[in-house]
CSV table of N, CA, C and O and ligand atoms in Angstrom, one decimal:
chain,number,residue,atom,x,y,z
H,1,MET,N,-65.4,-27.3,28.2
H,1,MET,CA,-66.5,-27.7,29.3
H,1,MET,C,-65.7,-27.7,30.8
H,1,MET,O,-64.6,-28.1,30.8
H,2,SER,N,-66.2,-26.7,31.5
H,2,SER,CA,-65.8,-26.8,33.1
H,2,SER,C,-65.9,-28.0,33.6
H,2,SER,O,-66.8,-28.6,33.5
H,3,LYS,N,-64.9,-28.1,34.5
H,3,LYS,CA,-64.5,-29.4,35.3
H,3,LYS,C,-65.6,-29.5,36.6
H,3,LYS,O,-65.9,-28.1,37.3
H,4,LYS,N,-66.1,-30.5,36.9
H,4,LYS,CA,-67.2,-30.5,38.0
H,4,LYS,C,-66.2,-30.8,39.2
H,4,LYS,O,-65.6,-31.9,39.1
H,5,ILE,N,-66.8,-30.1,40.5
H,5,ILE,CA,-65.9,-30.5,41.6
H,5,ILE,C,-67.1,-30.7,42.5
H,5,ILE,O,-67.8,-29.7,42.6
H,6,LEU,N,-66.9,-31.8,43.3
H,6,LEU,CA,-68.1,-31.8,44.2
H,6,LEU,C,-67.2,-31.7,45.7
H,6,LEU,O,-66.3,-32.4,45.9
H,7,ILE,N,-68.0,-30.8,46.4
H,7,ILE,CA,-67.5,-30.4,47.8
H,7,ILE,C,-68.3,-31.3,48.7
H,7,ILE,O,-69.4,-31.2,48.8
H,8,VAL,N,-67.7,-31.9,49.6
H,8,VAL,CA,-68.2,-32.6,50.7
H,8,VAL,C,-67.9,-32.0,52.0
H,8,VAL,O,-66.8,-32.1,52.5
H,9,GLU,N,-69.1,-31.3,52.7
H,9,GLU,CA,-68.6,-30.4,53.8
H,9,GLU,C,-69.9,-30.3,54.7
H,9,GLU,O,-70.6,-29.8,54.1
H,10,ASP,N,-69.9,-30.5,56.1
H,10,ASP,CA,-70.9,-30.6,56.6
H,10,ASP,C,-70.9,-29.1,57.4
H,10,ASP,O,-72.1,-28.8,57.7
H,11,ASN,N,-69.9,-28.5,57.5
H,11,ASN,CA,-70.1,-27.2,58.1
H,11,ASN,C,-70.2,-25.8,57.1
H,11,ASN,O,-69.3,-25.8,56.4
H,12,PRO,N,-71.4,-25.1,57.1
H,12,PRO,CA,-71.7,-24.3,56.2
H,12,PRO,C,-70.7,-23.2,56.1
H,12,PRO,O,-70.4,-22.8,55.1
H,13,GLN,N,-70.0,-22.8,57.3
H,13,GLN,CA,-69.0,-22.0,57.4
H,13,GLN,C,-67.7,-22.3,56.3
H,13,GLN,O,-67.2,-21.5,55.7
H,14,ASN,N,-67.4,-23.5,56.7
H,14,ASN,CA,-66.3,-24.2,55.7
H,14,ASN,C,-66.6,-24.3,54.4
H,14,ASN,O,-65.8,-23.9,53.5
H,15,MET,N,-67.9,-24.5,54.2
H,15,MET,CA,-68.4,-24.6,52.7
H,15,MET,C,-68.1,-23.4,52.0
H,15,MET,O,-67.6,-23.5,50.8
H,16,ARG,N,-68.4,-22.3,52.8
H,16,ARG,CA,-68.5,-21.0,52.1
H,16,ARG,C,-67.0,-20.7,52.0
H,16,ARG,O,-66.8,-20.1,50.8
H,17,LEU,N,-65.9,-21.0,52.8
H,17,LEU,CA,-64.7,-20.7,52.7
H,17,LEU,C,-64.2,-21.4,51.2
H,17,LEU,O,-63.6,-20.8,50.6
H,18,VAL,N,-64.5,-22.6,51.2
H,18,VAL,CA,-63.9,-23.5,50.0
H,18,VAL,C,-64.6,-22.9,48.7
H,18,VAL,O,-63.9,-22.7,47.8
H,19,GLU,N,-65.7,-22.5,48.9
H,19,GLU,CA,-66.4,-21.8,47.7
H,19,GLU,C,-65.7,-20.4,47.2
H,19,GLU,O,-65.4,-20.2,46.1
H,20,MET,N,-65.4,-20.0,48.4
H,20,MET,CA,-64.9,-18.6,48.0
H,20,MET,C,-63.3,-19.0,47.5
H,20,MET,O,-62.8,-18.3,46.4
H,21,ALA,N,-62.6,-19.7,48.1
H,21,ALA,CA,-61.2,-20.2,47.4
H,21,ALA,C,-61.6,-20.6,46.0
H,21,ALA,O,-60.4,-20.4,45.5
H,22,LEU,N,-62.5,-21.1,45.5
H,22,LEU,CA,-62.4,-21.5,44.0
H,22,LEU,C,-63.4,-20.6,43.1
H,22,LEU,O,-63.7,-20.7,42.1
H,23,SER,N,-63.7,-19.5,43.7
H,23,SER,CA,-64.7,-18.5,43.1
H,23,SER,C,-64.1,-18.0,42.0
H,23,SER,O,-64.7,-17.5,41.0
H,24,ALA,N,-62.7,-17.8,41.7
H,24,ALA,CA,-62.1,-17.0,40.7
H,24,ALA,C,-62.0,-18.3,39.5
H,24,ALA,O,-61.4,-18.0,38.6
H,25,GLU,N,-62.2,-19.5,39.7
H,25,GLU,CA,-61.9,-20.4,38.8
H,25,GLU,C,-63.3,-20.8,38.3
H,25,GLU,O,-64.3,-20.4,38.6
H,26,SER,N,-63.0,-21.4,37.2
H,26,SER,CA,-64.4,-21.7,36.2
H,26,SER,C,-65.0,-23.1,36.6
H,26,SER,O,-65.2,-23.7,35.3
H,27,TYR,N,-64.8,-23.6,37.7
H,27,TYR,CA,-65.4,-24.9,37.9
H,27,TYR,C,-66.8,-24.9,38.1
H,27,TYR,O,-67.5,-23.9,38.7
H,28,PHE,N,-67.5,-26.0,37.8
H,28,PHE,CA,-68.9,-26.1,38.3
H,28,PHE,C,-68.9,-26.9,39.6
H,28,PHE,O,-68.6,-28.0,39.6
H,29,LEU,N,-69.5,-26.2,40.6
H,29,LEU,CA,-69.5,-26.7,42.0
H,29,LEU,C,-70.7,-27.6,42.2
H,29,LEU,O,-71.8,-27.1,42.1
H,30,LEU,N,-70.4,-28.6,43.0
H,30,LEU,CA,-71.6,-29.6,43.4
H,30,LEU,C,-71.4,-29.5,44.8
H,30,LEU,O,-70.4,-29.6,45.5
H,31,GLU,N,-72.4,-29.5,45.8
H,31,GLU,CA,-72.0,-29.7,47.2
H,31,GLU,C,-73.1,-30.8,47.7
H,31,GLU,O,-74.0,-31.0,47.5
H,32,ALA,N,-72.3,-31.4,48.8
H,32,ALA,CA,-72.8,-32.4,49.6
H,32,ALA,C,-72.6,-32.3,51.1
H,32,ALA,O,-71.4,-31.6,51.4
H,33,THR,N,-73.5,-32.4,52.1
H,33,THR,CA,-73.0,-32.1,53.4
H,33,THR,C,-73.2,-33.4,54.2
H,33,THR,O,-72.7,-33.0,55.6
H,34,ASN,N,-73.3,-34.3,53.6
H,34,ASN,CA,-73.1,-35.8,54.3
H,34,ASN,C,-72.7,-37.0,53.4
H,34,ASN,O,-72.7,-36.4,52.3
H,35,GLY,N,-72.3,-38.1,53.8
H,35,GLY,CA,-71.7,-39.1,53.2
H,35,GLY,C,-72.5,-39.6,52.1
H,35,GLY,O,-72.5,-39.8,51.0
H,36,GLU,N,-74.1,-40.0,52.7
H,36,GLU,CA,-75.0,-40.4,51.6
H,36,GLU,C,-75.3,-39.5,50.4
H,36,GLU,O,-75.3,-40.1,49.3
H,37,GLU,N,-75.3,-38.3,50.8
H,37,GLU,CA,-75.6,-37.3,49.6
H,37,GLU,C,-74.4,-37.3,48.7
H,37,GLU,O,-74.5,-37.2,47.5
H,38,ALA,N,-73.3,-37.4,49.4
H,38,ALA,CA,-72.0,-37.3,48.5
H,38,ALA,C,-72.1,-38.5,47.5
H,38,ALA,O,-71.8,-38.3,46.5
H,39,LEU,N,-72.6,-39.8,48.0
H,39,LEU,CA,-72.4,-40.8,47.1
H,39,LEU,C,-73.3,-40.8,46.0
H,39,LEU,O,-73.1,-40.9,44.8
H,40,GLU,N,-74.6,-40.2,46.4
H,40,GLU,CA,-75.6,-40.1,45.5
H,40,GLU,C,-75.2,-39.0,44.4
H,40,GLU,O,-75.6,-39.3,43.2
H,41,ILE,N,-74.8,-38.2,44.8
H,41,ILE,CA,-74.5,-36.8,43.7
H,41,ILE,C,-73.3,-37.4,43.1
H,41,ILE,O,-73.4,-37.3,41.8
H,42,ALA,N,-72.4,-38.0,43.6
H,42,ALA,CA,-71.2,-38.5,42.8
H,42,ALA,C,-71.5,-39.4,41.7
H,42,ALA,O,-71.2,-39.3,40.7
H,43,LYS,N,-72.5,-40.3,41.9
H,43,LYS,CA,-72.9,-41.6,41.2
H,43,LYS,C,-74.0,-40.5,39.8
H,43,LYS,O,-73.7,-40.8,38.8
H,44,GLN,N,-74.7,-39.5,40.3
H,44,GLN,CA,-75.6,-38.9,39.2
H,44,GLN,C,-74.7,-38.1,38.3
H,44,GLN,O,-74.9,-37.7,37.5
H,45,GLU,N,-73.7,-37.3,39.0
H,45,GLU,CA,-72.9,-36.1,38.3
H,45,GLU,C,-71.6,-36.4,37.9
H,45,GLU,O,-71.0,-35.6,37.0
H,46,ARG,N,-71.1,-37.5,38.3
H,46,ARG,CA,-69.8,-37.9,37.9
H,46,ARG,C,-68.6,-36.7,37.9
H,46,ARG,O,-68.3,-36.1,37.0
H,47,PRO,N,-68.4,-36.3,39.0
H,47,PRO,CA,-67.7,-35.2,39.3
H,47,PRO,C,-66.1,-35.3,39.1
H,47,PRO,O,-65.6,-36.6,38.8
H,48,ASP,N,-65.2,-34.5,38.6
H,48,ASP,CA,-64.0,-34.9,37.9
H,48,ASP,C,-63.0,-34.8,39.1
H,48,ASP,O,-61.9,-35.2,39.0
H,49,LEU,N,-63.4,-34.2,40.1
H,49,LEU,CA,-62.5,-34.1,41.5
H,49,LEU,C,-63.5,-33.9,42.5
H,49,LEU,O,-64.4,-33.4,42.5
H,50,ILE,N,-63.0,-34.7,43.7
H,50,ILE,CA,-64.0,-34.5,45.0
H,50,ILE,C,-63.0,-33.7,46.0
H,50,ILE,O,-61.9,-34.5,46.4
H,51,ILE,N,-63.5,-32.7,47.0
H,51,ILE,CA,-63.0,-32.5,47.9
H,51,ILE,C,-63.8,-33.1,49.3
H,51,ILE,O,-64.9,-32.7,49.1
H,52,MET,N,-62.8,-33.6,49.8
H,52,MET,CA,-63.7,-34.7,51.1
H,52,MET,C,-63.3,-34.2,52.3
H,52,MET,O,-62.3,-34.4,52.8
H,53,ASP,N,-64.3,-33.4,53.2
H,53,ASP,CA,-64.1,-33.3,54.7
H,53,ASP,C,-64.1,-34.7,55.1
H,53,ASP,O,-64.7,-35.6,54.9
H,54,VAL,N,-63.0,-34.9,56.2
H,54,VAL,CA,-63.1,-36.1,56.7
H,54,VAL,C,-64.0,-36.4,57.9
H,54,VAL,O,-64.5,-37.4,58.2
H,55,GLN,N,-64.2,-35.2,58.7
H,55,GLN,CA,-65.3,-35.2,59.8
H,55,GLN,C,-66.6,-35.0,59.5
H,55,GLN,O,-66.9,-33.8,59.1
H,56,LEU,N,-67.3,-35.9,59.1
H,56,LEU,CA,-68.7,-36.0,58.7
H,56,LEU,C,-69.6,-36.6,59.6
H,56,LEU,O,-69.2,-37.6,60.3
H,57,PRO,N,-70.7,-36.2,59.8
H,57,PRO,CA,-71.6,-36.8,60.6
H,57,PRO,C,-72.1,-38.4,60.0
H,57,PRO,O,-71.9,-38.3,58.9
H,58,GLN,N,-72.4,-39.3,61.0
H,58,GLN,CA,-72.6,-40.8,60.5
H,58,GLN,C,-71.5,-41.2,59.7
H,58,GLN,O,-70.5,-41.7,60.4
H,59,MET,N,-71.3,-41.0,58.4
H,59,MET,CA,-70.3,-41.7,57.7
H,59,MET,C,-69.1,-40.7,57.7
H,59,MET,O,-69.4,-39.8,57.2
H,60,SER,N,-68.0,-41.2,57.7
H,60,SER,CA,-66.8,-40.2,57.4
H,60,SER,C,-66.6,-40.0,56.2
H,60,SER,O,-66.5,-40.9,55.4
H,61,GLY,N,-65.7,-39.1,56.1
H,61,GLY,CA,-65.1,-38.8,54.8
H,61,GLY,C,-64.2,-40.0,54.2
H,61,GLY,O,-64.3,-40.2,52.9
H,62,LEU,N,-63.5,-40.6,55.1
H,62,LEU,CA,-62.9,-41.7,54.8
H,62,LEU,C,-63.7,-43.0,54.3
H,62,LEU,O,-63.4,-43.6,53.4
H,63,GLU,N,-64.5,-43.2,55.0
H,63,GLU,CA,-65.7,-44.3,54.7
H,63,GLU,C,-66.2,-44.1,53.3
H,63,GLU,O,-66.5,-45.0,52.4
H,64,VAL,N,-66.4,-42.8,53.2
H,64,VAL,CA,-67.2,-42.3,51.8
H,64,VAL,C,-66.2,-42.7,50.7
H,64,VAL,O,-66.5,-43.3,49.7
H,65,THR,N,-64.8,-42.1,50.9
H,65,THR,CA,-63.7,-42.6,49.9
H,65,THR,C,-63.7,-43.9,49.7
H,65,THR,O,-63.6,-44.2,48.5
H,66,ARG,N,-63.9,-44.8,50.7
H,66,ARG,CA,-63.5,-46.2,50.5
H,66,ARG,C,-64.8,-46.7,49.5
H,66,ARG,O,-64.5,-47.6,48.6
H,67,LYS,N,-66.1,-46.3,50.0
H,67,LYS,CA,-67.1,-46.7,49.2
H,67,LYS,C,-66.8,-46.2,47.6
H,67,LYS,O,-67.4,-47.1,46.5
H,68,LEU,N,-66.5,-45.0,47.5
H,68,LEU,CA,-66.3,-44.5,46.0
H,68,LEU,C,-65.2,-45.3,45.4
H,68,LEU,O,-65.4,-45.6,44.2
H,69,ARG,N,-64.2,-45.9,45.9
H,69,ARG,CA,-63.0,-46.4,45.3
H,69,ARG,C,-63.6,-47.9,44.8
H,69,ARG,O,-62.8,-48.6,44.2
H,70,GLU,N,-64.6,-48.2,45.5
H,70,GLU,CA,-65.1,-49.7,45.0
H,70,GLU,C,-65.8,-49.6,43.8
H,70,GLU,O,-66.3,-50.5,43.2
H,71,ILE,N,-66.1,-48.4,43.6
H,71,ILE,CA,-66.9,-48.1,42.2
H,71,ILE,C,-66.1,-47.9,41.1
H,71,ILE,O,-65.4,-46.9,40.9
H,72,PRO,N,-66.1,-48.7,40.0
H,72,PRO,CA,-64.9,-48.5,39.1
H,72,PRO,C,-65.0,-47.2,38.5
H,72,PRO,O,-63.6,-46.7,38.3
H,73,GLU,N,-65.9,-46.5,38.3
H,73,GLU,CA,-65.8,-45.1,37.6
H,73,GLU,C,-65.2,-44.3,38.5
H,73,GLU,O,-64.8,-43.2,38.2
H,74,PHE,N,-65.1,-44.5,39.8
H,74,PHE,CA,-64.3,-43.6,40.7
H,74,PHE,C,-62.9,-44.1,41.0
H,74,PHE,O,-62.3,-43.5,42.1
H,75,ASN,N,-62.7,-45.1,40.5
H,75,ASN,CA,-61.2,-45.5,40.5
H,75,ASN,C,-60.0,-44.6,40.8
H,75,ASN,O,-59.1,-44.6,41.7
H,76,ARG,N,-60.1,-43.5,40.0
H,76,ARG,CA,-58.9,-42.9,39.7
H,76,ARG,C,-59.4,-41.2,39.9
H,76,ARG,O,-58.5,-40.5,39.5
H,77,THR,N,-60.6,-41.0,40.3
H,77,THR,CA,-61.0,-39.7,40.2
H,77,THR,C,-60.2,-39.0,41.8
H,77,THR,O,-60.2,-39.9,42.6
H,78,PRO,N,-59.8,-37.8,41.4
H,78,PRO,CA,-58.7,-37.1,42.5
H,78,PRO,C,-59.7,-36.9,43.7
H,78,PRO,O,-60.8,-36.3,43.5
H,79,ILE,N,-59.3,-37.2,44.7
H,79,ILE,CA,-60.1,-36.9,46.2
H,79,ILE,C,-59.2,-36.4,47.0
H,79,ILE,O,-58.2,-36.9,47.3
H,80,ILE,N,-59.5,-35.0,47.5
H,80,ILE,CA,-58.6,-34.5,48.1
H,80,ILE,C,-59.5,-34.4,49.7
H,80,ILE,O,-60.5,-33.9,49.8
H,81,ALA,N,-58.6,-35.1,50.6
H,81,ALA,CA,-59.2,-35.1,52.0
H,81,ALA,C,-58.8,-33.8,52.6
H,81,ALA,O,-57.8,-33.3,52.7
H,82,VAL,N,-59.7,-33.3,53.6
H,82,VAL,CA,-59.6,-32.1,54.4
H,82,VAL,C,-60.0,-32.3,55.7
H,82,VAL,O,-61.1,-32.8,56.0
H,83,THR,N,-59.0,-32.0,56.8
H,83,THR,CA,-59.4,-32.4,58.3
H,83,THR,C,-58.9,-31.3,58.8
H,83,THR,O,-58.1,-30.5,58.6
H,84,ALA,N,-59.9,-30.8,59.9
H,84,ALA,CA,-59.8,-29.7,60.9
H,84,ALA,C,-58.9,-30.0,61.8
H,84,ALA,O,-58.1,-29.2,62.4
H,85,TYR,N,-58.6,-31.3,62.4
H,85,TYR,CA,-58.1,-31.8,63.6
H,85,TYR,C,-56.8,-32.7,63.1
H,85,TYR,O,-56.9,-33.6,63.7
H,86,ALA,N,-55.9,-32.0,62.5
H,86,ALA,CA,-55.1,-32.8,61.8
H,86,ALA,C,-54.1,-33.4,63.2
H,86,ALA,O,-53.5,-32.7,63.9
H,87,MET,N,-53.8,-34.8,63.2
H,87,MET,CA,-53.1,-35.4,64.1
H,87,MET,C,-52.1,-36.3,63.3
H,87,MET,O,-52.4,-36.7,62.0
H,88,LYS,N,-51.3,-36.8,64.1
H,88,LYS,CA,-50.1,-37.5,63.2
H,88,LYS,C,-50.8,-38.6,62.7
H,88,LYS,O,-51.5,-39.3,63.5
H,89,GLY,N,-50.5,-39.2,61.8
H,89,GLY,CA,-51.1,-40.3,61.0
H,89,GLY,C,-52.3,-40.3,60.3
H,89,GLY,O,-52.8,-41.0,59.6
H,90,ASP,N,-52.8,-39.0,60.5
H,90,ASP,CA,-53.7,-38.7,59.6
H,90,ASP,C,-53.9,-38.8,58.1
H,90,ASP,O,-54.8,-39.2,57.5
H,91,GLU,N,-52.8,-38.3,57.7
H,91,GLU,CA,-52.4,-38.2,56.2
H,91,GLU,C,-52.5,-39.7,56.0
H,91,GLU,O,-53.0,-40.0,54.8
H,92,GLU,N,-51.6,-40.5,56.5
H,92,GLU,CA,-51.6,-42.0,56.0
H,92,GLU,C,-52.9,-42.4,55.9
H,92,GLU,O,-52.9,-43.4,55.0
H,93,LYS,N,-53.9,-42.3,56.9
H,93,LYS,CA,-55.0,-42.9,57.0
H,93,LYS,C,-55.8,-42.5,55.7
H,93,LYS,O,-56.5,-43.3,55.4
H,94,ALA,N,-55.6,-41.1,55.6
H,94,ALA,CA,-56.3,-40.7,54.3
H,94,ALA,C,-56.0,-41.4,53.1
H,94,ALA,O,-56.9,-41.7,52.2
H,95,LEU,N,-54.8,-41.4,52.9
H,95,LEU,CA,-54.2,-41.9,51.8
H,95,LEU,C,-54.4,-43.5,51.7
H,95,LEU,O,-54.6,-44.0,50.7
H,96,ASP,N,-54.5,-44.2,52.8
H,96,ASP,CA,-54.8,-45.7,53.1
H,96,ASP,C,-56.3,-45.8,52.5
H,96,ASP,O,-56.6,-46.8,52.0
H,97,ALA,N,-57.1,-44.9,52.9
H,97,ALA,CA,-58.4,-45.1,52.8
H,97,ALA,C,-58.8,-44.8,51.1
H,97,ALA,O,-59.8,-45.0,50.5
H,98,GLY,N,-57.6,-44.3,50.3
H,98,GLY,CA,-58.0,-44.0,49.0
H,98,GLY,C,-57.8,-42.6,48.4
H,98,GLY,O,-58.0,-42.3,47.3
H,99,CYS,N,-57.7,-41.7,49.4
H,99,CYS,CA,-57.9,-40.4,48.8
H,99,CYS,C,-56.5,-40.1,48.2
H,99,CYS,O,-55.4,-40.7,48.5
H,100,SER,N,-56.3,-39.1,47.3
H,100,SER,CA,-55.3,-38.7,46.6
H,100,SER,C,-54.6,-38.0,47.1
H,100,SER,O,-53.1,-37.9,46.7
H,101,ALA,N,-54.9,-37.1,48.2
H,101,ALA,CA,-54.0,-36.0,48.6
H,101,ALA,C,-54.8,-35.6,49.9
H,101,ALA,O,-55.9,-35.8,50.2
H,102,TYR,N,-54.0,-34.8,50.6
H,102,TYR,CA,-54.5,-34.5,52.1
H,102,TYR,C,-54.1,-33.2,52.5
H,102,TYR,O,-52.8,-32.6,52.1
H,103,LEU,N,-55.2,-32.2,52.7
H,103,LEU,CA,-55.1,-31.0,53.4
H,103,LEU,C,-55.4,-30.7,54.7
H,103,LEU,O,-56.4,-31.3,55.1
H,104,SER,N,-54.7,-29.7,55.6
H,104,SER,CA,-55.2,-29.6,56.9
H,104,SER,C,-55.8,-28.3,56.9
H,104,SER,O,-55.3,-27.5,56.6
H,105,LYS,N,-56.8,-28.1,57.8
H,105,LYS,CA,-57.4,-26.7,57.9
H,105,LYS,C,-56.5,-26.0,58.9
H,105,LYS,O,-56.1,-26.8,59.9
H,106,PRO,N,-56.6,-24.6,58.8
H,106,PRO,CA,-57.2,-23.9,58.0
H,106,PRO,C,-56.3,-24.2,56.5
H,106,PRO,O,-55.1,-24.0,56.7
H,107,ILE,N,-57.2,-24.0,55.5
H,107,ILE,CA,-56.5,-24.0,54.2
H,107,ILE,C,-55.8,-22.6,53.8
H,107,ILE,O,-56.9,-21.7,53.9
H,108,ARG,N,-54.7,-22.5,53.3
H,108,ARG,CA,-54.2,-21.3,53.1
H,108,ARG,C,-54.9,-20.9,51.5
H,108,ARG,O,-55.2,-21.8,50.7
H,109,ALA,N,-54.9,-19.6,51.3
H,109,ALA,CA,-55.4,-18.9,50.0
H,109,ALA,C,-55.3,-19.5,49.1
H,109,ALA,O,-56.4,-20.2,48.2
H,110,ARG,N,-54.2,-19.8,48.1
H,110,ARG,CA,-54.1,-20.7,47.0
H,110,ARG,C,-53.6,-22.3,47.1
H,110,ARG,O,-53.8,-22.8,46.0
H,111,GLU,N,-53.6,-22.6,48.3
H,111,GLU,CA,-53.2,-23.9,48.4
H,111,GLU,C,-54.4,-25.0,47.8
H,111,GLU,O,-53.8,-25.8,47.0
H,112,LEU,N,-55.4,-24.8,47.7
H,112,LEU,CA,-56.6,-25.5,47.5
H,112,LEU,C,-56.9,-25.5,45.8
H,112,LEU,O,-56.7,-26.4,45.1
H,113,PRO,N,-56.9,-24.0,45.2
H,113,PRO,CA,-56.9,-24.1,43.9
H,113,PRO,C,-55.7,-24.7,43.1
H,113,PRO,O,-56.0,-25.3,42.1
H,114,ASN,N,-54.6,-24.3,43.8
H,114,ASN,CA,-53.4,-25.0,43.2
H,114,ASN,C,-53.3,-26.5,43.0
H,114,ASN,O,-53.1,-27.0,42.0
H,115,LEU,N,-53.6,-27.1,44.1
H,115,LEU,CA,-53.8,-28.5,44.3
H,115,LEU,C,-54.7,-29.0,43.3
H,115,LEU,O,-54.6,-29.9,42.7
H,116,ILE,N,-56.0,-28.3,43.2
H,116,ILE,CA,-57.1,-28.9,42.3
H,116,ILE,C,-56.4,-29.0,41.0
H,116,ILE,O,-56.5,-29.8,40.1
H,117,ALA,N,-55.8,-27.7,40.4
H,117,ALA,CA,-55.5,-27.8,39.1
H,117,ALA,C,-54.3,-28.6,38.9
H,117,ALA,O,-54.3,-29.2,37.8
H,118,LYS,N,-53.5,-28.8,39.9
H,118,LYS,CA,-52.1,-29.9,39.4
H,118,LYS,C,-53.1,-31.2,39.5
H,118,LYS,O,-52.5,-31.9,38.5
H,119,MET,N,-53.8,-31.6,40.6
H,119,MET,CA,-54.5,-32.9,40.1
H,119,MET,C,-55.3,-33.2,39.0
H,119,MET,O,-55.2,-34.1,38.3
H,120,LEU,N,-56.1,-32.2,38.3
H,120,LEU,CA,-56.9,-32.4,37.4
H,120,LEU,C,-56.0,-32.6,35.9
H,120,LEU,O,-56.1,-33.4,35.3
H,121,LEU,N,-54.9,-31.8,36.0
H,121,LEU,CA,-54.0,-31.9,35.1
H,121,LEU,C,-53.2,-33.3,34.9
H,121,LEU,O,-53.2,-33.9,34.0
H,122,GLN,N,-52.8,-33.9,36.1
H,122,GLN,CA,-52.3,-35.2,36.4
H,122,GLN,C,-53.3,-36.2,35.8
H,122,GLN,O,-52.7,-36.9,35.3
H,123,ARG,N,-54.5,-36.0,36.2
H,123,ARG,CA,-55.5,-36.8,35.7
H,123,ARG,C,-55.5,-37.0,34.2
H,123,ARG,O,-55.7,-37.8,33.4
H,124,GLN,N,-55.5,-35.7,33.6
H,124,GLN,CA,-55.6,-35.7,32.2
H,124,GLN,C,-54.3,-36.1,31.4
H,124,GLN,O,-54.6,-36.8,30.4
H,125,GLU,N,-53.3,-36.0,32.0
H,125,GLU,CA,-52.2,-36.8,31.6
H,125,GLU,C,-52.0,-38.1,31.6
H,125,GLU,O,-51.6,-38.7,30.7
H,126,GLU,N,-52.7,-38.7,32.5
H,126,GLU,CA,-52.8,-40.2,32.7
H,126,GLU,C,-53.8,-40.5,31.7
H,126,GLU,O,-53.4,-41.7,30.9
H,127,ASP,N,-54.7,-39.9,31.6
H,127,ASP,CA,-55.7,-40.5,30.5
H,127,ASP,C,-55.1,-40.3,29.0
H,127,ASP,O,-55.5,-41.4,28.3
H,128,LYS,N,-54.4,-39.4,28.7
H,128,LYS,CA,-53.8,-39.2,27.5
H,128,LYS,C,-52.7,-40.5,27.4
H,128,LYS,O,-52.5,-41.1,26.3
H,129,GLY,N,-52.1,-40.9,28.6
H,129,GLY,CA,-51.2,-42.0,28.6
H,129,GLY,C,-51.9,-43.3,28.2
H,129,GLY,O,-51.3,-43.9,27.6
H,130,TYR,N,-53.0,-43.3,28.9
H,130,TYR,CA,-53.9,-44.7,28.5
H,130,TYR,C,-54.2,-44.9,27.0
H,130,TYR,O,-54.2,-45.9,26.5
H,131,GLU,N,-54.7,-43.5,26.5
H,131,GLU,CA,-55.1,-43.6,24.9
H,131,GLU,C,-54.1,-43.9,24.1
H,131,GLU,O,-54.2,-44.7,22.9
H,132,GLY,N,-52.9,-43.6,24.5
H,132,GLY,CA,-51.5,-43.7,23.6
H,132,GLY,C,-51.2,-45.2,23.6
H,132,GLY,O,-50.4,-45.4,22.9
H,133,THR,N,-51.6,-46.0,24.6
H,133,THR,CA,-51.0,-47.5,24.8
H,133,THR,C,-52.0,-48.2,24.1
H,133,THR,O,-52.9,-48.0,24.0
J,1,MN,MN1,-66.9,-31.6,59.2
């Protein structure tokens, strides 16, 4: 079964870029353009991984992440934070908010798919570990 990835991005052009970066993969893509929508879709669809734009209108991507981490079923879902205006300390803030990884835009060609594959595999290995104990 193909993995579900939720892309949270308010800028249509950036959304398109992420779609294109993942077009060669067999993921099922879900999309949200703001935090409320992201939470709603996440609860409904239970994505395997979330790509989270940090700069969103109203609720920031970090706030969305904090809210997701409060929900037990999203405890360990890989969340990749993406930011356009990378500043010193941003990565730390993203990780503190509960993000699993951090990328700054512009994202290089293979960077996102490679990271996603790595994180999904990691998550799978973790699950195996839990089953085994
Ligand atoms: Mn944005």
